[in-house]
Amino acid sequence: MIEHTGDTTLELAKESFHFSAAHFTLFSATSRERLHGHNYTVRCRVTCEVGGTGLAFDYTGLKQRLKDLCAALDEFTLLPANSPWLDACEADGQVVMKFDGDTFSLPASDVRLLPVQNITLEALAAYLVDVLLASEEVAMSKCSSLTIGVSSSPGIWAEATRAL
């Protein structure tokens, strides 16, 4: 019986791996984009060993986890919790933001504060790959690397890769 037939890379890029969200990119302590939205697409690549059965691993759980992660960001305003330039805090059911002398607020139920420095494709890809890296679905996969790609429009992608 063959125990190992080499490595393979599986790409998971289902239609359900998407979310719509508002954000603004911070360029400096005094410059930012206006609040706007995107329809984001997410894809995942895992490099794994293929066993003697021709199967790398059962990735059903990983597909569901990706779908759930996208759903958790869908129809929210995404804000960076770790920005050196934007101060965002929750008070009385509102997320109050201060940037370069401006103060504005949104209902807390409409906001996701993410543990990143900026809401960019690069930061979203790194955030999602780190969340997946900590998941049981990835831990059980016995894969050697995990890559998450995030797109905000056709032809523009950012990817983050982690070795497992």
PDB file of C-alpha atoms in Angstrom:
ATOM      1  CA  MET A   1       0.000   0.000   0.000  1.00  0.00           C
ATOM      2  CA  ILE A   2       1.308   3.453  -0.918  1.00  0.00           C
ATOM      3  CA  GLU A   3       1.246   5.762   2.100  1.00  0.00           C
ATOM      4  CA  HIS A   4       2.203   9.000   0.338  1.00  0.00           C
ATOM      5  CA  THR A   5       1.800   9.957  -3.298  1.00  0.00           C
ATOM      6  CA  GLY A   6       3.212  13.501  -3.138  1.00  0.00           C
ATOM      7  CA  ASP A   7       1.838  16.928  -2.413  1.00  0.00           C
ATOM      8  CA  THR A   8      -1.068  18.711  -4.016  1.00  0.00           C
ATOM      9  CA  THR A   9      -2.498  22.196  -3.785  1.00  0.00           C
ATOM     10  CA  LEU A  10      -6.237  22.475  -3.421  1.00  0.00           C
ATOM     11  CA  GLU A  11      -7.924  25.767  -4.257  1.00  0.00           C
ATOM     12  CA  LEU A  12     -11.303  26.495  -2.719  1.00  0.00           C
ATOM     13  CA  ALA A  13     -12.995  29.378  -4.522  1.00  0.00           C
ATOM     14  CA  LYS A  14     -16.719  28.893  -4.167  1.00  0.00           C
ATOM     15  CA  GLU A  15     -19.341  31.491  -5.013  1.00  0.00           C
ATOM     16  CA  SER A  16     -20.394  31.535  -1.341  1.00  0.00           C
ATOM     17  CA  PHE A  17     -16.938  32.824  -0.287  1.00  0.00           C
ATOM     18  CA  HIS A  18     -17.806  36.499  -0.558  1.00  0.00           C
ATOM     19  CA  PHE A  19     -18.933  39.414   1.560  1.00  0.00           C
ATOM     20  CA  SER A  20     -20.000  43.014   1.062  1.00  0.00           C
ATOM     21  CA  ALA A  21     -18.577  45.541   3.468  1.00  0.00           C
ATOM     22  CA  ALA A  22     -17.897  49.234   3.927  1.00  0.00           C
ATOM     23  CA  HIS A  23     -14.466  50.563   4.879  1.00  0.00           C
ATOM     24  CA  PHE A  24     -11.983  53.347   4.354  1.00  0.00           C
ATOM     25  CA  THR A  25      -8.243  52.962   3.921  1.00  0.00           C
ATOM     26  CA  LEU A  26      -5.974  55.098   6.078  1.00  0.00           C
ATOM     27  CA  PHE A  27      -2.969  56.542   4.215  1.00  0.00           C
ATOM     28  CA  SER A  28      -1.433  58.589   7.025  1.00  0.00           C
ATOM     29  CA  ALA A  29      -2.372  60.401  10.224  1.00  0.00           C
ATOM     30  CA  THR A  30      -4.127  63.037   8.118  1.00  0.00           C
ATOM     31  CA  SER A  31      -5.265  61.253   4.962  1.00  0.00           C
ATOM     32  CA  ARG A  32      -7.931  58.631   4.379  1.00  0.00           C
ATOM     33  CA  GLU A  33     -10.412  57.473   1.793  1.00  0.00           C
ATOM     34  CA  ARG A  34     -14.051  58.350   2.109  1.00  0.00           C
ATOM     35  CA  LEU A  35     -16.278  55.626   3.520  1.00  0.00           C
ATOM     36  CA  HIS A  36     -17.289  53.308   0.674  1.00  0.00           C
ATOM     37  CA  GLY A  37     -18.015  49.646   0.041  1.00  0.00           C
ATOM     38  CA  HIS A  38     -16.825  46.639  -1.901  1.00  0.00           C
ATOM     39  CA  ASN A  39     -18.052  43.216  -2.851  1.00  0.00           C
ATOM     40  CA  TYR A  40     -15.143  41.078  -1.674  1.00  0.00           C
ATOM     41  CA  THR A  41     -14.284  37.616  -2.971  1.00  0.00           C
ATOM     42  CA  VAL A  42     -12.237  35.124  -0.946  1.00  0.00           C
ATOM     43  CA  ARG A  43     -10.295  32.066  -2.059  1.00  0.00           C
ATOM     44  CA  CYS A  44      -8.239  29.554  -0.130  1.00  0.00           C
ATOM     45  CA  ARG A  45      -5.328  27.348  -1.172  1.00  0.00           C
ATOM     46  CA  VAL A  46      -3.934  24.552   0.955  1.00  0.00           C
ATOM     47  CA  THR A  47      -0.893  22.450   0.133  1.00  0.00           C
ATOM     48  CA  CYS A  48      -1.174  18.946   1.514  1.00  0.00           C
ATOM     49  CA  GLU A  49       0.220  15.477   1.314  1.00  0.00           C
ATOM     50  CA  VAL A  50      -1.898  13.069  -0.726  1.00  0.00           C
ATOM     51  CA  GLY A  51      -2.370   9.728   0.973  1.00  0.00           C
ATOM     52  CA  GLY A  52      -2.519   6.292  -0.583  1.00  0.00           C
ATOM     53  CA  THR A  53      -6.284   6.668  -1.060  1.00  0.00           C
ATOM     54  CA  GLY A  54      -5.767   9.650  -3.364  1.00  0.00           C
ATOM     55  CA  LEU A  55      -7.277  11.991  -0.766  1.00  0.00           C
ATOM     56  CA  ALA A  56      -5.388  14.861   0.887  1.00  0.00           C
ATOM     57  CA  PHE A  57      -8.057  15.471   3.549  1.00  0.00           C
ATOM     58  CA  ASP A  58     -11.793  15.972   3.895  1.00  0.00           C
ATOM     59  CA  TYR A  59     -12.110  19.703   3.302  1.00  0.00           C
ATOM     60  CA  THR A  60     -15.874  19.890   3.898  1.00  0.00           C
ATOM     61  CA  GLY A  61     -15.317  21.567   7.282  1.00  0.00           C
ATOM     62  CA  LEU A  62     -12.846  24.057   5.817  1.00  0.00           C
ATOM     63  CA  LYS A  63     -15.361  25.110   3.151  1.00  0.00           C
ATOM     64  CA  GLN A  64     -18.012  25.677   5.835  1.00  0.00           C
ATOM     65  CA  ARG A  65     -15.567  27.646   8.007  1.00  0.00           C
ATOM     66  CA  LEU A  66     -14.701  29.924   5.063  1.00  0.00           C
ATOM     67  CA  LYS A  67     -18.378  30.471   4.320  1.00  0.00           C
ATOM     68  CA  ASP A  68     -19.021  31.301   7.995  1.00  0.00           C
ATOM     69  CA  LEU A  69     -16.088  33.742   8.136  1.00  0.00           C
ATOM     70  CA  CYS A  70     -17.383  35.582   5.088  1.00  0.00           C
ATOM     71  CA  ALA A  71     -20.902  35.698   6.549  1.00  0.00           C
ATOM     72  CA  ALA A  72     -19.502  37.205   9.774  1.00  0.00           C
ATOM     73  CA  LEU A  73     -18.144  40.176   7.764  1.00  0.00           C
ATOM     74  CA  ASP A  74     -21.065  40.566   5.354  1.00  0.00           C
ATOM     75  CA  GLU A  75     -22.951  43.872   5.431  1.00  0.00           C
ATOM     76  CA  PHE A  76     -20.793  45.455   8.148  1.00  0.00           C
ATOM     77  CA  THR A  77     -18.532  48.467   8.261  1.00  0.00           C
ATOM     78  CA  LEU A  78     -15.034  47.136   8.889  1.00  0.00           C
ATOM     79  CA  LEU A  79     -12.725  49.198  11.079  1.00  0.00           C
ATOM     80  CA  PRO A  80      -9.146  48.625  12.229  1.00  0.00           C
ATOM     81  CA  ALA A  81      -8.847  48.148  15.998  1.00  0.00           C
ATOM     82  CA  ASN A  82      -5.034  48.482  15.924  1.00  0.00           C
ATOM     83  CA  SER A  83      -4.566  51.603  13.818  1.00  0.00           C
ATOM     84  CA  PRO A  84      -1.999  54.142  14.976  1.00  0.00           C
ATOM     85  CA  TRP A  85      -4.113  56.897  13.389  1.00  0.00           C
ATOM     86  CA  LEU A  86      -7.754  55.996  14.021  1.00  0.00           C
ATOM     87  CA  ASP A  87      -9.172  55.878  17.510  1.00  0.00           C
ATOM     88  CA  ALA A  88     -12.283  53.691  17.573  1.00  0.00           C
ATOM     89  CA  CYS A  89     -14.103  52.665  20.725  1.00  0.00           C
ATOM     90  CA  GLU A  90     -17.537  51.371  21.621  1.00  0.00           C
ATOM     91  CA  ALA A  91     -19.739  53.399  23.969  1.00  0.00           C
ATOM     92  CA  ASP A  92     -23.495  53.389  24.534  1.00  0.00           C
ATOM     93  CA  GLY A  93     -24.222  51.161  21.557  1.00  0.00           C
ATOM     94  CA  GLN A  94     -22.130  53.271  19.172  1.00  0.00           C
ATOM     95  CA  VAL A  95     -18.657  52.904  17.732  1.00  0.00           C
ATOM     96  CA  VAL A  96     -17.135  56.350  17.977  1.00  0.00           C
ATOM     97  CA  MET A  97     -14.231  57.082  15.633  1.00  0.00           C
ATOM     98  CA  LYS A  98     -11.777  59.948  15.808  1.00  0.00           C
ATOM     99  CA  PHE A  99      -9.471  60.712  12.934  1.00  0.00           C
ATOM    100  CA  ASP A 100      -7.524  63.904  12.257  1.00  0.00           C
ATOM    101  CA  GLY A 101      -9.899  66.120  14.212  1.00  0.00           C
ATOM    102  CA  ASP A 102     -13.087  64.525  12.883  1.00  0.00           C
ATOM    103  CA  THR A 103     -15.422  62.489  15.079  1.00  0.00           C
ATOM    104  CA  PHE A 104     -18.110  60.238  13.693  1.00  0.00           C
ATOM    105  CA  SER A 105     -20.081  57.275  14.952  1.00  0.00           C
ATOM    106  CA  LEU A 106     -21.986  54.262  13.743  1.00  0.00           C
ATOM    107  CA  PRO A 107     -24.285  51.840  15.530  1.00  0.00           C
ATOM    108  CA  ALA A 108     -22.097  49.162  17.117  1.00  0.00           C
ATOM    109  CA  SER A 109     -24.355  46.494  15.606  1.00  0.00           C
ATOM    110  CA  ASP A 110     -23.232  47.654  12.131  1.00  0.00           C
ATOM    111  CA  VAL A 111     -19.488  47.536  12.819  1.00  0.00           C
ATOM    112  CA  ARG A 112     -16.816  44.871  13.002  1.00  0.00           C
ATOM    113  CA  LEU A 113     -13.638  46.072  14.707  1.00  0.00           C
ATOM    114  CA  LEU A 114     -10.897  43.815  13.352  1.00  0.00           C
ATOM    115  CA  PRO A 115      -7.490  43.265  15.013  1.00  0.00           C
ATOM    116  CA  VAL A 116      -5.592  44.898  12.133  1.00  0.00           C
ATOM    117  CA  GLN A 117      -3.881  48.258  11.516  1.00  0.00           C
ATOM    118  CA  ASN A 118      -5.821  49.110   8.364  1.00  0.00           C
ATOM    119  CA  ILE A 119      -8.691  47.762   6.289  1.00  0.00           C
ATOM    120  CA  THR A 120      -6.879  46.836   3.096  1.00  0.00           C
ATOM    121  CA  LEU A 121      -6.875  43.720   0.951  1.00  0.00           C
ATOM    122  CA  GLU A 122      -3.516  42.793   2.445  1.00  0.00           C
ATOM    123  CA  ALA A 123      -4.758  43.164   6.013  1.00  0.00           C
ATOM    124  CA  LEU A 124      -8.002  41.286   5.307  1.00  0.00           C
ATOM    125  CA  ALA A 125      -6.099  38.374   3.733  1.00  0.00           C
ATOM    126  CA  ALA A 126      -3.732  38.199   6.732  1.00  0.00           C
ATOM    127  CA  TYR A 127      -6.634  38.431   9.190  1.00  0.00           C
ATOM    128  CA  LEU A 128      -8.571  35.630   7.492  1.00  0.00           C
ATOM    129  CA  VAL A 129      -5.560  33.327   7.157  1.00  0.00           C
ATOM    130  CA  ASP A 130      -4.728  33.816  10.851  1.00  0.00           C
ATOM    131  CA  VAL A 131      -8.307  33.073  11.919  1.00  0.00           C
ATOM    132  CA  LEU A 132      -8.344  29.949   9.767  1.00  0.00           C
ATOM    133  CA  LEU A 133      -4.919  28.907  11.050  1.00  0.00           C
ATOM    134  CA  ALA A 134      -6.354  28.745  14.563  1.00  0.00           C
ATOM    135  CA  SER A 135      -9.349  26.664  13.476  1.00  0.00           C
ATOM    136  CA  GLU A 136      -9.877  22.980  14.097  1.00  0.00           C
ATOM    137  CA  GLU A 137     -10.554  22.448  10.398  1.00  0.00           C
ATOM    138  CA  VAL A 138      -7.019  23.508   9.475  1.00  0.00           C
ATOM    139  CA  ALA A 139      -5.372  21.834  12.467  1.00  0.00           C
ATOM    140  CA  MET A 140      -6.872  18.501  11.424  1.00  0.00           C
ATOM    141  CA  SER A 141      -5.849  18.860   7.760  1.00  0.00           C
ATOM    142  CA  LYS A 142      -2.125  18.003   8.125  1.00  0.00           C
ATOM    143  CA  CYS A 143      -1.369  20.509   5.366  1.00  0.00           C
ATOM    144  CA  SER A 144       1.967  22.275   4.949  1.00  0.00           C
ATOM    145  CA  SER A 145       0.702  25.731   3.960  1.00  0.00           C
ATOM    146  CA  LEU A 146      -2.444  27.814   3.864  1.00  0.00           C
ATOM    147  CA  THR A 147      -3.023  30.800   1.583  1.00  0.00           C
ATOM    148  CA  ILE A 148      -5.986  33.157   1.639  1.00  0.00           C
ATOM    149  CA  GLY A 149      -6.649  35.561  -1.217  1.00  0.00           C
ATOM    150  CA  VAL A 150      -9.021  38.517  -1.018  1.00  0.00           C
ATOM    151  CA  SER A 151     -10.249  40.536  -3.995  1.00  0.00           C
ATOM    152  CA  SER A 152     -12.230  43.767  -4.107  1.00  0.00           C
ATOM    153  CA  SER A 153     -12.641  43.839  -7.882  1.00  0.00           C
ATOM    154  CA  PRO A 154     -11.809  41.644 -10.869  1.00  0.00           C
ATOM    155  CA  GLY A 155      -8.075  41.255 -11.336  1.00  0.00           C
ATOM    156  CA  ILE A 156      -6.999  42.708  -7.976  1.00  0.00           C
ATOM    157  CA  TRP A 157      -6.004  40.226  -5.262  1.00  0.00           C
ATOM    158  CA  ALA A 158      -3.946  40.217  -2.099  1.00  0.00           C
ATOM    159  CA  GLU A 159      -2.769  36.941  -0.618  1.00  0.00           C
ATOM    160  CA  ALA A 160      -1.390  35.927   2.750  1.00  0.00           C
ATOM    161  CA  THR A 161       0.370  32.580   3.224  1.00  0.00           C
ATOM    162  CA  ARG A 162       1.264  30.788   6.425  1.00  0.00           C
ATOM    163  CA  ALA A 163       3.314  27.634   6.826  1.00  0.00           C
ATOM    164  CA  LEU A 164       1.627  25.085   9.049  1.00  0.00           C
TER     165      LEU A 164
END
